[in-house]
Tab-separated table of C-alpha atoms and ligand atoms in Angstrom:
chain	number	residue	atom	x	y	z
R	63	MET	CA	2.345	-17.761	20.275
R	64	LYS	CA	1.451	-13.969	21.604
R	65	SER	CA	-0.833	-11.870	19.521
R	66	PRO	CA	-0.495	-9.825	17.343
R	67	ILE	CA	1.438	-12.587	15.119
R	68	PHE	CA	3.285	-10.895	11.925
R	69	ALA	CA	3.876	-13.995	9.804
R	70	ALA	CA	6.417	-13.753	6.469
R	71	ASN	CA	5.793	-16.416	4.023
R	72	TRP	CA	8.437	-15.976	1.486
R	73	LYS	CA	7.007	-18.854	-0.986
R	74	MET	CA	9.648	-19.448	-3.517
R	75	HIS	CA	12.137	-16.690	-2.766
R	76	HIS	CA	15.241	-16.305	-0.811
R	77	GLY	CA	17.593	-18.823	-1.169
R	78	PRO	CA	20.650	-19.582	1.674
R	79	SER	CA	22.374	-16.503	0.704
R	80	ASP	CA	19.714	-13.794	0.136
R	81	ALA	CA	17.860	-15.303	3.609
R	82	THR	CA	21.019	-14.562	5.854
R	83	THR	CA	21.625	-11.141	4.256
R	84	PHE	CA	17.689	-10.356	4.786
R	85	MET	CA	17.983	-11.704	8.099
R	86	ARG	CA	21.065	-9.717	9.265
R	87	SER	CA	19.079	-6.300	7.951
R	88	PHE	CA	15.645	-7.214	9.416
R	89	LEU	CA	17.026	-8.148	12.733
R	90	ALA	CA	19.439	-5.178	12.910
R	91	HIS	CA	16.189	-3.064	12.312
R	92	SER	CA	13.798	-4.926	14.424
R	93	PRO	CA	14.416	-4.646	18.052
R	94	ARG	CA	12.912	-7.820	20.027
R	95	ARG	CA	9.528	-7.077	21.477
R	96	SER	CA	7.725	-9.127	23.794
R	97	ASP	CA	4.297	-7.855	22.956
R	98	ARG	CA	4.320	-9.869	19.482
R	99	THR	CA	5.047	-13.040	17.709
R	100	VAL	CA	7.227	-12.786	14.763
R	101	LEU	CA	7.340	-15.483	12.463
R	102	ILE	CA	9.427	-16.642	9.097
R	103	PHE	CA	8.601	-18.876	6.783
R	104	PRO	CA	11.660	-19.495	4.164
R	105	PRO	CA	11.476	-22.100	1.473
R	106	ALA	CA	12.777	-25.307	2.989
R	107	LEU	CA	16.413	-24.974	1.828
R	108	SER	CA	16.738	-21.848	3.754
R	109	VAL	CA	15.292	-22.691	6.951
R	110	ALA	CA	18.737	-23.887	8.369
R	111	ALA	CA	20.282	-20.445	7.270
R	112	VAL	CA	17.373	-18.608	9.047
R	113	VAL	CA	17.760	-20.550	11.950
R	114	ALA	CA	21.648	-20.106	12.030
R	115	SER	CA	20.942	-16.166	12.262
R	116	LEU	CA	18.463	-16.255	15.147
R	117	HIS	CA	21.438	-17.687	17.618
R	118	GLU	CA	20.554	-14.716	19.858
R	119	ARG	CA	17.349	-13.790	18.870
R	120	GLN	CA	15.133	-16.828	19.954
R	121	ASP	CA	11.877	-14.405	19.554
R	122	VAL	CA	11.685	-15.087	16.278
R	123	LEU	CA	10.263	-18.242	14.952
R	124	VAL	CA	10.719	-19.997	12.004
R	125	GLY	CA	8.170	-22.514	10.122
R	126	VAL	CA	7.963	-24.334	6.835
R	127	GLN	CA	5.487	-23.949	4.102
R	128	ASN	CA	4.959	-27.389	3.501
R	129	ILE	CA	5.071	-30.650	4.686
R	130	HIS	CA	4.832	-34.133	3.976
R	131	TRP	CA	2.331	-36.538	5.947
R	132	GLU	CA	4.113	-39.458	5.947
R	133	ASP	CA	6.672	-39.632	8.735
R	134	LYS	CA	9.579	-41.011	6.585
R	135	GLY	CA	9.772	-43.516	3.644
R	136	ALA	CA	10.079	-43.250	0.111
R	137	PHE	CA	8.815	-40.140	-0.829
R	138	THR	CA	11.564	-38.282	-3.211
R	139	GLY	CA	11.312	-34.537	-3.142
R	140	GLU	CA	9.444	-34.521	0.045
R	141	VAL	CA	9.805	-33.394	3.641
R	142	SER	CA	8.421	-34.361	6.847
R	143	ALA	CA	7.261	-32.636	9.975
R	144	GLY	CA	10.085	-34.115	11.810
R	145	ILE	CA	12.929	-33.433	9.718
R	146	ALA	CA	11.444	-29.573	9.562
R	147	ARG	CA	11.377	-29.862	13.113
R	148	ASP	CA	14.969	-31.477	13.474
R	149	ALA	CA	15.793	-28.610	11.115
R	150	GLY	CA	14.767	-25.774	13.776
R	151	ALA	CA	11.003	-24.939	12.785
R	152	ARG	CA	8.318	-24.584	15.147
R	153	VAL	CA	5.120	-24.033	12.685
R	154	ALA	CA	3.769	-25.684	9.310
R	155	LEU	CA	1.689	-24.034	7.148
R	156	VAL	CA	-0.845	-26.463	5.885
R	157	GLY	CA	-3.297	-26.045	2.752
R	158	HIS	CA	-1.953	-22.598	1.350
R	159	SER	CA	-4.036	-21.676	-1.277
R	160	GLU	CA	-1.424	-22.340	-3.939
R	161	ARG	CA	-0.959	-25.620	-2.739
R	162	ARG	CA	-4.701	-26.179	-3.035
R	163	HIS	CA	-5.246	-24.580	-6.178
R	164	VAL	CA	-1.968	-25.009	-7.891
R	165	PHE	CA	-1.078	-28.251	-6.661
R	166	GLY	CA	-4.377	-29.721	-6.171
R	167	GLU	CA	-3.846	-30.238	-2.341
R	168	THR	CA	-7.116	-31.676	-0.841
R	169	ASP	CA	-8.928	-31.250	1.915
R	170	GLU	CA	-7.968	-34.661	2.651
R	171	GLU	CA	-4.457	-33.836	2.597
R	172	THR	CA	-4.602	-31.091	5.106
R	173	ALA	CA	-6.102	-33.225	7.785
R	174	LEU	CA	-3.270	-35.684	7.115
R	175	LYS	CA	-0.483	-32.951	7.095
R	176	CYS	CA	-1.893	-30.975	10.196
R	177	ALA	CA	-1.975	-34.562	12.028
R	178	ALA	CA	1.623	-35.166	10.934
R	179	ALA	CA	2.720	-31.976	11.880
R	180	ALA	CA	0.936	-32.162	15.528
R	181	ARG	CA	2.611	-35.667	15.771
R	182	ALA	CA	6.326	-33.993	15.676
R	183	GLY	CA	6.029	-31.292	17.766
R	184	LEU	CA	5.338	-28.453	15.198
R	185	THR	CA	2.568	-26.081	15.647
R	186	PRO	CA	-0.153	-26.499	12.102
R	187	MET	CA	-1.232	-23.714	10.428
R	188	LEU	CA	-3.800	-24.660	8.478
R	189	CYS	CA	-4.884	-22.204	5.652
R	190	VAL	CA	-8.659	-21.491	4.484
R	191	GLY	CA	-10.343	-19.322	1.899
R	192	GLU	CA	-12.301	-18.855	-0.839
R	193	LEU	CA	-12.174	-18.106	-4.319
R	194	LEU	CA	-13.730	-14.941	-5.937
R	195	SER	CA	-16.473	-17.070	-7.463
R	196	GLU	CA	-17.237	-18.856	-4.110
R	197	ARG	CA	-17.948	-15.436	-2.478
R	198	GLU	CA	-19.808	-14.149	-5.446
R	199	ALA	CA	-22.052	-17.104	-4.943
R	200	GLY	CA	-22.147	-16.351	-1.270
R	201	GLU	CA	-20.253	-19.391	-0.005
R	202	THR	CA	-17.721	-18.092	1.715
R	203	ALA	CA	-18.677	-18.994	5.311
R	204	ALA	CA	-19.697	-22.536	3.885
R	205	VAL	CA	-16.291	-22.955	2.203
R	206	VAL	CA	-13.956	-21.761	4.839
R	207	LEU	CA	-15.944	-24.032	7.185
R	208	ARG	CA	-15.752	-27.191	5.656
R	209	GLN	CA	-11.627	-26.212	4.901
R	210	LEU	CA	-11.507	-25.739	8.627
R	211	HIS	CA	-13.600	-28.643	10.220
R	212	ALA	CA	-11.540	-31.217	6.919
R	213	GLY	CA	-8.483	-29.762	8.133
R	214	LEU	CA	-8.798	-30.241	11.615
R	215	SER	CA	-10.768	-34.006	11.984
R	216	ARG	CA	-7.584	-36.143	12.234
R	217	LEU	CA	-6.246	-33.739	15.444
R	218	GLU	CA	-6.844	-35.503	19.004
R	219	PRO	CA	-9.231	-33.158	20.942
R	220	GLY	CA	-6.066	-32.110	22.970
R	221	GLN	CA	-4.082	-30.924	20.072
R	222	LEU	CA	-7.360	-28.616	18.730
R	223	THR	CA	-5.840	-25.916	21.029
R	224	SER	CA	-2.275	-26.032	19.806
R	225	LEU	CA	-2.607	-24.571	16.458
R	226	ALA	CA	-3.201	-21.245	14.192
R	227	ILE	CA	-5.859	-20.803	11.483
R	228	ALA	CA	-5.003	-18.056	8.366
R	229	TYR	CA	-7.380	-16.908	6.556
R	230	GLU	CA	-6.476	-15.698	2.992
R	231	PRO	CA	-9.059	-15.299	0.329
R	232	VAL	CA	-7.880	-16.314	-2.621
R	233	TRP	CA	-9.032	-13.460	-4.928
R	234	ALA	CA	-6.694	-11.127	-2.423
R	235	ILE	CA	-3.922	-13.199	-2.514
R	236	GLY	CA	-1.019	-11.271	-4.612
R	237	THR	CA	-3.432	-9.070	-6.499
R	238	GLY	CA	-3.410	-5.996	-4.710
R	239	LYS	CA	-6.968	-6.570	-3.561
R	240	THR	CA	-7.090	-6.820	0.336
R	241	ALA	CA	-10.255	-7.593	2.366
R	242	THR	CA	-11.365	-4.816	3.861
R	243	PRO	CA	-10.893	-4.898	7.785
R	244	ASP	CA	-15.068	-5.737	7.790
R	245	ASP	CA	-14.390	-8.481	5.663
R	246	ALA	CA	-11.786	-10.165	7.526
R	247	ALA	CA	-13.655	-9.676	10.414
R	248	THR	CA	-16.816	-10.949	9.439
R	249	VAL	CA	-15.075	-14.738	8.671
R	250	HIS	CA	-13.323	-14.340	11.215
R	251	ALA	CA	-16.079	-14.631	13.369
R	252	VAL	CA	-17.310	-17.145	11.722
R	253	LEU	CA	-14.010	-19.142	12.181
R	254	ARG	CA	-14.227	-18.374	15.978
R	255	LYS	CA	-17.503	-19.817	16.694
R	256	ALA	CA	-16.647	-22.679	15.040
R	257	LEU	CA	-13.603	-23.162	17.219
R	258	ARG	CA	-15.194	-22.252	20.184
R	259	GLU	CA	-17.810	-25.304	19.375
R	260	LEU	CA	-14.782	-27.774	18.283
R	261	ALA	CA	-12.691	-27.065	21.430
R	262	GLY	CA	-14.475	-24.457	23.822
R	263	GLU	CA	-13.082	-21.617	25.194
R	264	ARG	CA	-9.418	-22.737	24.715
R	265	GLY	CA	-10.495	-23.434	21.036
R	266	ALA	CA	-11.649	-19.601	20.821
R	267	LYS	CA	-8.166	-18.655	21.521
R	268	VAL	CA	-6.763	-20.256	18.788
R	269	PRO	CA	-4.890	-17.249	16.734
R	270	ILE	CA	-6.898	-16.313	13.575
R	271	LEU	CA	-4.129	-14.709	11.294
R	272	TYR	CA	-5.363	-12.445	8.014
R	273	GLY	CA	-3.449	-13.176	4.392
R	274	GLY	CA	-3.853	-11.475	1.275
R	275	SER	CA	-1.886	-8.115	-0.042
R	276	VAL	CA	-1.432	-7.420	3.386
R	277	ASN	CA	1.085	-4.624	3.567
R	278	ARG	CA	2.289	-1.120	5.415
R	279	GLY	CA	-0.425	0.775	4.552
R	280	ASN	CA	-2.742	-1.474	5.509
R	281	VAL	CA	-1.724	-3.676	8.103
R	282	SER	CA	-2.724	-1.397	11.424
R	283	GLU	CA	-6.365	-1.386	9.886
R	284	LEU	CA	-6.359	-5.031	9.322
R	285	LEU	CA	-5.144	-5.981	12.465
R	286	ALA	CA	-7.496	-3.584	14.652
R	287	ALA	CA	-10.446	-5.582	12.968
R	288	ARG	CA	-12.342	-7.584	15.545
R	289	ASP	CA	-10.867	-11.196	15.751
R	290	VAL	CA	-7.755	-10.619	13.633
R	291	ASP	CA	-5.002	-11.634	15.834
R	292	GLY	CA	-2.395	-11.319	13.158
R	293	VAL	CA	-1.359	-11.341	9.439
R	294	LEU	CA	0.128	-13.461	6.809
R	295	VAL	CA	2.040	-11.655	4.773
R	296	GLY	CA	3.674	-12.604	1.038
R	297	GLY	CA	5.230	-9.876	-1.275
R	298	ALA	CA	5.441	-7.166	1.445
R	299	SER	CA	7.011	-9.215	3.621
R	300	LEU	CA	10.387	-9.915	0.989
R	301	ASP	CA	12.103	-6.517	1.733
R	302	ALA	CA	13.905	-6.416	5.110
R	303	THR	CA	12.867	-2.576	5.432
R	304	GLY	CA	9.761	-3.384	4.373
R	305	TRP	CA	9.254	-6.280	6.542
R	306	SER	CA	10.913	-4.073	9.680
R	307	ALA	CA	7.959	-1.494	9.385
R	308	ILE	CA	5.382	-4.198	9.311
R	309	VAL	CA	6.913	-5.925	12.231
R	310	GLY	CA	7.118	-2.782	14.057
R	311	SER	CA	3.365	-1.407	13.255
W	185	13P	P1	0.401	-11.457	-0.828
W	185	13P	O1	0.785	-10.976	0.599
W	185	13P	O2	1.594	-11.201	-1.800
W	185	13P	O3	-0.870	-11.091	-1.274
W	185	13P	O4	0.410	-13.072	0.063
W	185	13P	C1	-0.247	-13.366	1.146
W	185	13P	C2	-0.382	-15.154	0.973
W	185	13P	O5	-0.478	-15.620	0.371
W	185	13P	C3	0.787	-15.234	2.406
W	185	13P	O6	0.356	-16.426	2.599
């Protein structure tokens, strides 16, 4: 994935019909660019609609917001990495803060999911981020490092370079409170150092995205911050015109 990476997390918005309408408008407003990566995480049931709308635009990548860690079996309601890959996804979000804090996903589950994604040929995008109380207690670096090491613990050494990290401070998600570019750069530097220690210079090249109340007004200054290789956008990615403007920043 070429940096900067512009990733849209639609969360539980845009069913297949809306997704098709969105993509028509977005593609009309966003010419192909070779100097960046555009990635869309629709709800699982809308992945096929987004993939179908991209038949002439292989430059836009599609991902899933979550996967199960088993390859197949009696897990009603779940989607495996292999099924996601077969549907056209290339990336899997793992450990998004809503998975952790609304659905109780554990560090161990994020490790299993990263391994399952890699096994199926999907790029895992591991999300890390601290709660407001953890930030106020001075624990930000310890929390994101724990999540990083745990989440990557089941990857083979050779898989440690085919991944992405998203730093999303929980207090900045959907709240309108954005980390300052300096806040983001500080945490990204901690993550970069850890990735270098884990996998050398190739590990240091793993893209690290920032997410949390990113919008048209703040995207450029966040992308200009040191060690910020992209953005993961929730609310501001839901409108095709607004998302085109962000991607064109
Ligand atoms: P918002 O951009 O709505 O704050 O959401 C961020 C996010 O969770 C992206 O994964």
